[in-house]
Structure formats: structure tokens, C-alpha cells
Coordinates of C-alpha atoms in Angstrom, one line a residue:
M40 CA 0.0 0.0 0.0
N41 CA 1.3 3.4 -0.9
D42 CA 2.1 5.4 2.2
P43 CA 2.7 9.1 1.5
V44 CA 4.1 9.7 5.0
R45 CA 6.7 6.9 4.7
A46 CA 7.5 8.2 1.2
Q47 CA 8.2 11.6 2.6
Y48 CA 10.6 10.4 5.3
E49 CA 12.4 8.1 2.8
R50 CA 13.1 11.1 0.6
W51 CA 13.5 13.8 3.1
I52 CA 15.3 12.4 6.1
Y53 CA 14.1 14.2 9.3
P54 CA 15.2 15.7 11.5
E55 CA 18.6 16.8 10.1
P56 CA 21.0 14.0 10.6
I57 CA 23.8 14.4 13.2
A58 CA 27.1 13.2 11.9
D59 CA 28.9 12.8 15.2
L60 CA 27.2 12.6 18.6
A61 CA 30.5 13.4 20.3
A62 CA 31.2 16.6 18.3
P63 CA 31.3 19.8 20.3
G64 CA 28.0 21.6 20.5
V65 CA 25.8 18.6 19.6
P66 CA 22.7 18.8 21.8
L67 CA 22.2 15.4 23.4
R68 CA 19.4 16.2 25.9
L69 CA 16.1 15.2 24.4
D70 CA 13.3 17.1 26.0
G71 CA 11.2 14.7 28.2
G72 CA 12.3 11.7 26.2
D73 CA 15.6 11.8 28.1
P74 CA 15.1 10.4 31.6
D75 CA 17.6 13.0 32.9
V76 CA 15.1 15.7 32.0
L77 CA 11.9 14.5 33.5
G78 CA 12.8 11.3 35.4
R79 CA 12.1 13.1 38.7
A80 CA 8.6 13.8 37.6
Y81 CA 8.0 10.3 36.1
W82 CA 9.1 8.5 39.3
P83 CA 9.1 11.0 42.3
D84 CA 8.9 8.0 44.7
R85 CA 12.2 6.3 43.8
P86 CA 15.9 7.0 42.9
L87 CA 16.6 7.4 39.2
R88 CA 17.7 4.2 37.5
E89 CA 20.5 3.9 34.9
D90 CA 19.3 0.5 33.6
L91 CA 16.0 1.6 32.1
H92 CA 14.4 -0.1 29.1
I93 CA 13.5 2.7 26.7
L94 CA 11.6 2.6 23.4
V95 CA 12.0 5.5 21.0
A96 CA 8.8 5.2 18.9
G97 CA 9.4 7.2 15.7
C98 CA 13.1 7.7 16.2
G99 CA 13.8 9.5 13.0
A100 CA 17.5 10.0 12.1
N101 CA 19.0 10.6 15.5
A102 CA 16.8 10.2 18.6
A103 CA 17.4 6.6 19.6
A104 CA 21.1 6.8 19.1
R105 CA 21.2 10.0 21.2
I106 CA 19.5 8.3 24.1
A107 CA 21.7 5.2 23.8
F108 CA 24.8 7.4 23.6
R109 CA 23.8 9.4 26.6
H110 CA 22.7 6.5 28.7
P111 CA 25.1 3.6 28.1
K112 CA 23.6 1.4 30.8
A113 CA 20.1 1.7 29.4
T114 CA 18.6 -0.8 26.9
V115 CA 17.3 1.3 24.0
V116 CA 15.1 0.2 21.1
G117 CA 14.3 2.6 18.2
I118 CA 11.6 2.0 15.7
D119 CA 10.6 4.0 12.6
L120 CA 8.8 3.5 9.3
S121 CA 11.6 5.1 7.3
E122 CA 14.5 2.9 6.2
A123 CA 16.5 6.1 5.3
S124 CA 16.2 7.4 8.8
L125 CA 17.1 4.0 10.3
A126 CA 20.1 3.8 8.1
H127 CA 21.5 7.0 9.7
E128 CA 20.7 5.6 13.2
R129 CA 22.7 2.5 12.2
H130 CA 25.6 4.8 11.2
L131 CA 25.6 6.4 14.6
K132 CA 25.3 3.0 16.3
A133 CA 28.3 1.8 14.5
R134 CA 30.3 5.0 14.8
H135 CA 29.8 5.2 18.6
R136 CA 29.7 1.4 19.3
L137 CA 26.2 1.6 20.8
D138 CA 25.8 -2.0 21.8
N139 CA 22.8 -1.1 23.9
L140 CA 20.8 0.1 20.9
T141 CA 18.5 -2.1 18.7
L142 CA 16.8 -0.7 15.6
R143 CA 13.8 -2.0 13.7
R144 CA 11.6 -0.8 10.9
C145 CA 8.2 -0.9 12.4
R146 CA 5.0 1.2 12.4
I147 CA 3.9 2.5 15.8
E148 CA 0.5 0.8 15.2
D149 CA 2.4 -2.5 15.0
A150 CA 4.7 -2.0 18.0
Q151 CA 3.2 -5.0 19.8
E152 CA 5.3 -7.1 17.4
L153 CA 8.3 -6.1 19.5
D154 CA 7.1 -8.5 22.2
R155 CA 8.8 -6.5 24.9
T156 CA 7.9 -4.1 27.6
F157 CA 9.5 -0.8 28.6
D158 CA 10.0 1.6 31.5
L159 CA 9.9 4.6 29.3
I160 CA 8.5 5.2 25.8
D161 CA 9.4 8.4 24.0
S162 CA 7.1 9.3 21.0
S163 CA 7.9 12.9 20.1
G164 CA 6.4 14.5 17.0
V165 CA 4.9 11.3 15.7
L166 CA 1.3 10.5 16.7
H167 CA 0.0 13.7 15.0
H168 CA 1.1 12.2 11.7
L169 CA -0.8 8.9 12.1
P170 CA -4.2 8.3 10.5
D171 CA -5.5 7.2 13.9
P172 CA -3.4 8.7 16.8
A173 CA -5.5 6.8 19.4
A174 CA -4.7 3.5 17.9
G175 CA -1.0 4.3 17.8
L176 CA -1.0 5.3 21.5
K177 CA -3.0 2.2 22.5
S178 CA -0.3 0.1 20.8
L179 CA 2.4 1.9 22.8
A180 CA 0.4 1.7 26.0
G181 CA 0.3 -2.1 25.7
L182 CA 4.2 -2.1 26.0
L183 CA 4.4 -0.2 29.2
R184 CA 5.6 -1.9 32.4
P185 CA 3.4 -1.5 35.5
D186 CA 5.2 1.7 36.5
G187 CA 6.2 2.7 33.0
V188 CA 5.7 6.2 31.5
V189 CA 5.1 7.4 27.9
F190 CA 6.3 10.8 26.9
L191 CA 4.5 12.5 24.0
M192 CA 5.0 15.7 22.0
L193 CA 2.1 16.7 19.8
Y194 CA 1.6 19.7 17.6
G195 CA -0.4 22.5 19.2
K196 CA -3.4 23.8 17.3
Y197 CA -3.2 27.5 18.1
G198 CA 0.6 28.0 18.2
R199 CA 0.9 26.4 14.7
A200 CA -2.0 28.2 13.2
G201 CA 0.3 30.1 10.8
A202 CA 1.9 26.8 9.6
Y203 CA -1.6 25.3 8.9
M204 CA -2.7 28.4 7.0
A205 CA 0.4 28.1 4.8
Q206 CA -0.2 24.4 4.3
E207 CA -3.7 25.2 3.0
I208 CA -2.3 27.7 0.6
F209 CA 0.4 25.4 -0.8
R210 CA -2.1 22.5 -1.0
A211 CA -4.5 24.8 -3.0
L212 CA -1.6 25.7 -5.4
G213 CA -0.8 22.0 -5.9
V214 CA 2.7 22.3 -4.4
G215 CA 4.3 18.9 -4.0
Q216 CA 7.6 17.8 -2.3
S217 CA 10.1 18.1 -5.1
P218 CA 13.3 20.2 -4.6
D219 CA 11.7 22.8 -7.0
D220 CA 8.6 22.8 -4.7
V221 CA 10.7 23.4 -1.7
A222 CA 12.5 26.3 -3.4
F223 CA 9.1 27.7 -4.3
V224 CA 7.9 27.5 -0.7
K225 CA 11.0 29.3 0.6
Q226 CA 10.4 32.2 -1.9
A227 CA 6.7 32.3 -1.1
L228 CA 7.3 32.4 2.7
A229 CA 9.3 35.6 2.2
S230 CA 6.3 37.3 0.7
F231 CA 4.1 37.1 3.8
K232 CA 3.8 40.3 5.9
V233 CA 5.8 40.3 9.1
D234 CA 2.6 40.2 11.3
H235 CA 1.0 37.3 9.4
P236 CA 0.7 34.2 11.7
V237 CA 3.0 32.2 9.5
S238 CA 5.7 34.9 9.9
V239 CA 5.2 34.9 13.7
Y240 CA 5.5 31.1 13.7
R241 CA 8.7 31.1 11.6
A242 CA 10.3 33.5 14.0
T243 CA 10.4 30.8 16.7
A244 CA 10.4 27.6 14.7
E245 CA 13.5 25.5 15.3
D246 CA 13.7 23.3 12.2
L247 CA 13.2 25.6 9.2
G248 CA 16.9 26.0 8.4
Y249 CA 17.1 22.9 6.2
D250 CA 14.9 21.5 3.4
A251 CA 13.5 18.5 5.2
G252 CA 12.3 20.8 8.0
I253 CA 10.5 22.9 5.4
V254 CA 8.8 19.9 3.9
D255 CA 7.8 18.5 7.3
T256 CA 6.3 21.8 8.4
F257 CA 4.6 23.1 5.3
L258 CA 4.2 20.2 2.9
H259 CA 3.3 17.2 5.1
P260 CA 0.5 15.0 3.7
Q261 CA -0.9 14.1 7.1
D262 CA -0.6 16.5 10.0
R263 CA -3.3 17.2 12.6
P264 CA -2.9 19.6 15.5
F265 CA -4.1 19.0 19.1
T266 CA -5.6 21.3 21.7
V267 CA -5.2 20.6 25.5
A268 CA -8.7 18.9 25.5
A269 CA -7.7 16.7 22.5
C270 CA -4.5 15.7 24.3
L271 CA -6.4 14.6 27.4
E272 CA -9.0 12.8 25.2
L273 CA -6.2 10.9 23.4
V274 CA -4.7 9.8 26.7
D275 CA -8.1 8.6 27.9
A276 CA -8.9 6.8 24.7
A277 CA -5.6 4.9 25.0
G278 CA -6.6 3.7 28.5
L279 CA -3.9 5.7 30.2
A280 CA -3.7 8.2 33.1
F281 CA -2.5 11.7 32.4
Q282 CA 0.5 12.5 34.6
G283 CA 1.6 16.0 33.8
W284 CA 3.1 18.6 31.4
M285 CA 6.8 18.9 30.7
D286 CA 6.6 22.7 31.3
N287 CA 3.8 23.6 33.8
F288 CA 4.5 27.2 33.2
Y289 CA 2.3 27.4 30.1
Y290 CA -0.7 25.7 31.7
Y291 CA -1.0 27.6 35.1
P292 CA -1.6 31.3 35.7
E293 CA 1.2 32.0 38.2
W294 CA 3.5 34.7 36.9
Q295 CA 1.3 35.3 33.8
M296 CA -0.8 38.0 35.4
P297 CA -1.3 39.9 38.7
R298 CA -2.6 37.7 41.4
D299 CA -5.1 40.4 42.5
S300 CA -6.6 40.6 39.0
A301 CA -10.1 39.5 38.4
L302 CA -8.9 37.0 35.8
F303 CA -6.5 35.3 38.1
R304 CA -9.1 34.9 40.8
R305 CA -11.5 33.3 38.4
L306 CA -8.9 31.0 37.0
E307 CA -7.9 29.8 40.4
K308 CA -11.4 28.3 40.9
L309 CA -11.2 26.1 37.8
P310 CA -10.3 22.4 38.0
D311 CA -7.0 21.6 36.4
H312 CA -8.3 20.2 33.2
E313 CA -10.4 23.3 32.5
L314 CA -7.6 25.6 33.7
W315 CA -5.1 24.1 31.2
Q316 CA -7.6 24.6 28.4
V317 CA -8.1 28.3 29.3
M318 CA -4.4 28.9 29.7
E319 CA -3.7 27.5 26.2
L320 CA -6.1 30.0 24.8
F321 CA -4.6 32.8 27.0
H322 CA -1.1 32.1 25.7
G323 CA -2.2 31.5 22.1
R324 CA 1.2 30.4 20.9
I325 CA 1.8 27.0 22.4
A326 CA 3.1 25.2 19.2
R327 CA 3.8 21.9 20.9
H328 CA 2.2 20.1 23.8
C329 CA 4.7 18.0 25.7
F330 CA 3.3 15.7 28.4
Y331 CA 3.6 12.3 29.9
A332 CA 1.1 9.5 30.9
C333 CA 1.1 6.2 32.7
R334 CA -1.0 3.1 33.1
R335 CA -4.3 3.6 34.9
D336 CA -3.6 0.8 37.3
R337 CA -0.4 2.5 38.6
D338 CA -0.9 3.7 42.2
P339 CA -1.4 7.5 42.0
R340 CA 0.4 7.9 45.3
T341 CA 3.6 7.0 43.5
Y342 CA 3.5 9.9 41.1
R343 CA 0.9 12.5 42.2
I344 CA 2.2 15.6 44.0
G345 CA -0.3 16.7 46.6
F346 CA 0.1 20.0 48.3
D347 CA -2.5 19.3 51.0
D348 CA -1.4 15.8 52.1
D349 CA 0.6 14.9 55.2
R350 CA 3.7 14.1 53.1
F351 CA 4.2 17.5 51.7
M352 CA 6.6 19.0 54.2
H353 CA 8.7 15.9 54.0
R354 CA 9.1 16.0 50.2
V355 CA 12.5 17.1 48.8
P356 CA 12.5 20.0 46.4
I357 CA 14.9 19.7 43.4
L358 CA 15.5 22.8 41.3
R359 CA 15.0 22.6 37.5
C360 CA 16.7 26.0 37.1
K361 CA 19.7 28.0 37.9
L362 CA 19.7 29.9 41.3
V363 CA 21.6 33.2 41.0
Q364 CA 22.6 34.6 44.4
G365 CA 22.2 38.2 45.3
T366 CA 23.0 40.2 48.4
D367 CA 19.5 40.2 49.8
S368 CA 17.7 38.2 47.1
V369 CA 18.0 35.3 44.7
A370 CA 16.8 34.8 41.2
L371 CA 15.6 31.6 39.5
E372 CA 16.6 31.4 35.8
R373 CA 15.3 28.9 33.3
P374 CA 15.4 30.4 29.8
P375 CA 13.4 31.0 27.9
L376 CA 11.0 31.2 30.8
P377 CA 10.9 34.4 32.9
K378 CA 13.5 35.1 35.6
I379 CA 11.8 34.7 39.0
P380 CA 13.1 37.0 41.8
L381 CA 12.7 35.9 45.4
R382 CA 13.3 38.0 48.5
G383 CA 13.0 37.7 52.3
A384 CA 11.8 34.3 53.6
H385 CA 11.3 33.0 50.1
A386 CA 15.0 33.7 49.2
A387 CA 16.2 32.3 52.5
I388 CA 14.4 29.0 51.8
A389 CA 15.5 28.9 48.2
R390 CA 19.2 29.2 49.1
L391 CA 18.9 25.9 51.0
I392 CA 17.4 23.9 48.2
D393 CA 20.1 21.3 47.5
G394 CA 18.2 18.2 46.3
R395 CA 18.6 16.6 49.7
R396 CA 16.9 18.8 52.3
T397 CA 13.2 18.4 52.8
V398 CA 10.8 21.3 52.6
L399 CA 10.6 21.3 56.4
A400 CA 14.4 21.3 56.7
C401 CA 14.7 24.2 54.3
F402 CA 12.3 26.2 56.4
R403 CA 13.9 25.4 59.7
E404 CA 17.5 25.8 58.6
A405 CA 16.6 29.2 57.1
G406 CA 16.1 30.3 60.7
L407 CA 12.4 31.3 60.0
R408 CA 9.8 31.4 62.7
A409 CA 6.0 31.0 62.5
E410 CA 3.2 31.4 64.9
S411 CA 2.4 27.7 64.6
P412 CA 3.4 24.6 62.5
E413 CA 0.2 25.2 60.5
V414 CA 1.3 28.7 59.5
A415 CA 4.7 27.4 58.5
T416 CA 3.2 24.6 56.5
S417 CA 0.8 27.0 54.7
F418 CA 3.7 29.4 53.8
C419 CA 5.8 26.5 52.4
R420 CA 2.9 25.1 50.5
G421 CA 2.2 28.4 48.8
M422 CA 5.9 28.9 47.9
F423 CA 6.6 25.4 46.5
R424 CA 3.2 25.1 44.9
D425 CA 4.1 28.2 42.9
L426 CA 7.6 26.9 42.0
W427 CA 6.1 23.6 40.9
R428 CA 3.4 25.2 38.9
L429 CA 5.9 27.5 37.3
G430 CA 8.0 24.4 36.3
Y431 CA 11.0 25.6 38.3
C432 CA 11.3 22.6 40.7
F433 CA 10.5 18.9 41.2
L434 CA 9.2 17.6 44.5
V435 CA 10.2 14.0 45.3
D436 CA 9.9 11.6 48.2
P437 CA 12.9 11.3 50.5
A438 CA 13.3 7.7 49.3
A439 CA 14.0 9.0 45.8
V440 CA 17.1 10.9 47.0
A441 CA 20.4 9.1 46.9
R442 CA 22.2 9.3 50.3

């Protein structure tokens, strides 16, 4: 059967192939697909493991090799429908002697044929190109171990509005995927006004500097965007439980608007799933939804972060950002997100966050006093709830911290 998606990736290898993973400046961290990035959020109840079994579903030209190179004690499997992409992965496997990497040509819908289970499945930028994304995710869900996690990146409907407008134009003009068509697209894009949505999108898009990226963005034959609601529906349809967003910042109102504003007060009353949908509309430019999910039968106490339970003060905060010391203040920096200044008691606590001290220990060792334990707990809950919802820290169980 003729598959236009496979044909595209056989001709236009995507993403841009990396020649040498060890070369200076080569980015090896893979968003949430790398356990070093979000492992603390996936498994906040236990220490991070080095011997994970990882599936990169839709590995493209580099992703599986990058994971295997960075995590030599992990067992990594990469699957893709493009033989051209897998050929480059094999080149990287041979060049870097990645004996921990196995590669197979396989559709995501047929992933059950692997007859294996995994601790972590990374499927970034893939499901939105399938004819039935829910069927694809169900296939992956069946490969998860009891405490396994699947990380997904799906295109965002509103942030990519300009790309979809351009897609419709090029489709109406009968533009294909030949080198001449790509040259035409490049010329045409330069004709749009600077305030057109496609020009706004191009200003921040990361993969338009090479021809395969142009084809993937503007000439793809099968490309559907997702809203927050559609992401949640997809997870539910696959029989999974939604765990969280890679970057909470975009889905919560903290630091987006004054807390005393009427909008903030109304937003605070919404349940999370409704709040996330409203915040997507408020931002308007979320081009990619990055999130993770797990099996429904996994015990929520092993991964849910509760701010009102008895365990909160005994959790260990781990910063996801750089802490810059000042004379009477500190600043939390996590580009491209905003710099967060902290003063007074907040700064005193933040200085003590070292990935080992509990929330309670940070409060006590900062020399702070409160009228009662309840007041101290309320203060800490407010501070760390904000930092967590901003995406500036993880909160893990003491058992997760290596001593």
C-alpha cells in the first residue's frame, strides 16, 4: 500500500542527521524523552535508575542513538517507518559502538510485534502524523511496564495556526515535495507580511533551516494539531492516566498576570483540566504540547504531587533551574521562561534547596519562625506550589534521594 508519510521520510530524512554525537556543541538532551530531563517527575517516589528499558517510537534519524549514547547502561530500542532514517541511526550506532541500541523498521501501530515491555517510551512528534493517533497510542500503552511512562510531543493547534494556513495555501496551489517545490515554498514564505501568523511562527520555529524541515512543516500530507482537550482525550482513549506537562509554566496562571486581577481569581477556581484549556487560549502560541502519561492501574500515590497531604513538608525539592545569588535576594533562571526574583523568607528557603533537604528542613534551617506549625506549612505550601506550577522545581519523596 502506498504510504505518503513513509515516502516523505524516505526522501526527506528528518530531523537533520547528526554526523557525530560526540562533536562539540551537539545537543544530546532530548526534552522529556531523556530520563535526565523529567525522570524526577515520572518517578518521584524512587531513585533514578540507569538500567532503564527505553523505546523511542518514531526515532527519526538521531533520537534513539542520542538516548543510547547518553545512557550507556540503558537498553534502547528505536523504531521508525523510514528505512532512510534508520540507516543513519545505524551509522551512529556503528560509529559510537552503541551495543545497547536495537533498531527496527516498524509502524507504531504494529509496536506490539516487538514483544517487549519498557520503563519509558518516547514518542515525540509522531502521533499527529498517524491516521489514527489513538490506535497508535494504544499500541504503545500495551508495551508499558506497570510503572512505565510514555512521553509525548504533539503539535499545538493555536501556536501552529500560521503553519496550517500556509499548508492550505500550498495545497491549493498543488505544491508537492520536489526540490523545486521546496524552493518555491522558501520564496513564497518571504512574501508574507511580518505580522502574518506564518511569519510569527517562523520567528520561533527551530527546524526551518534545512529543506527536510520545510517539507515537514509546510508540505506534510498528514498533519493534525491538538488542543489541550484533545491531548487529554487521546490519553483517555488509549486507556492511560495523564501525569503532567513537561513545562507547567504554560498551563498555570502564576507569573502570567497579577494575582489580584479578576482574571486570576476566576482562573484559580477552575479544576486543572479546565484551567489548562483556558491557559492554552490565554497564551495563544503553544506550538507543541509535551506531556507524559502512565497506566491507569499505577498507584497515584507513587506519582501525584499533593500539596495538601501529610507528606508535603517531608518532600524534597529539586530545582529545575539556575539559582543566582544576590546580596538580599535570589533569582531563579530557566530560559526562555521568565526570571523569578525571590526576597525575604522565600529567598532564605530557596538558598537551601540542594536536592537533599526536605521542605521542612529548608524552612527550619533558614532560621524562620512561624506562629504555629500550621502557619509554617501554609507558607511553604504556597511557595513550593508556585515553584512547581511554574515548572522551576520537582518535588520528590525522601526515598528518591540518593544518600
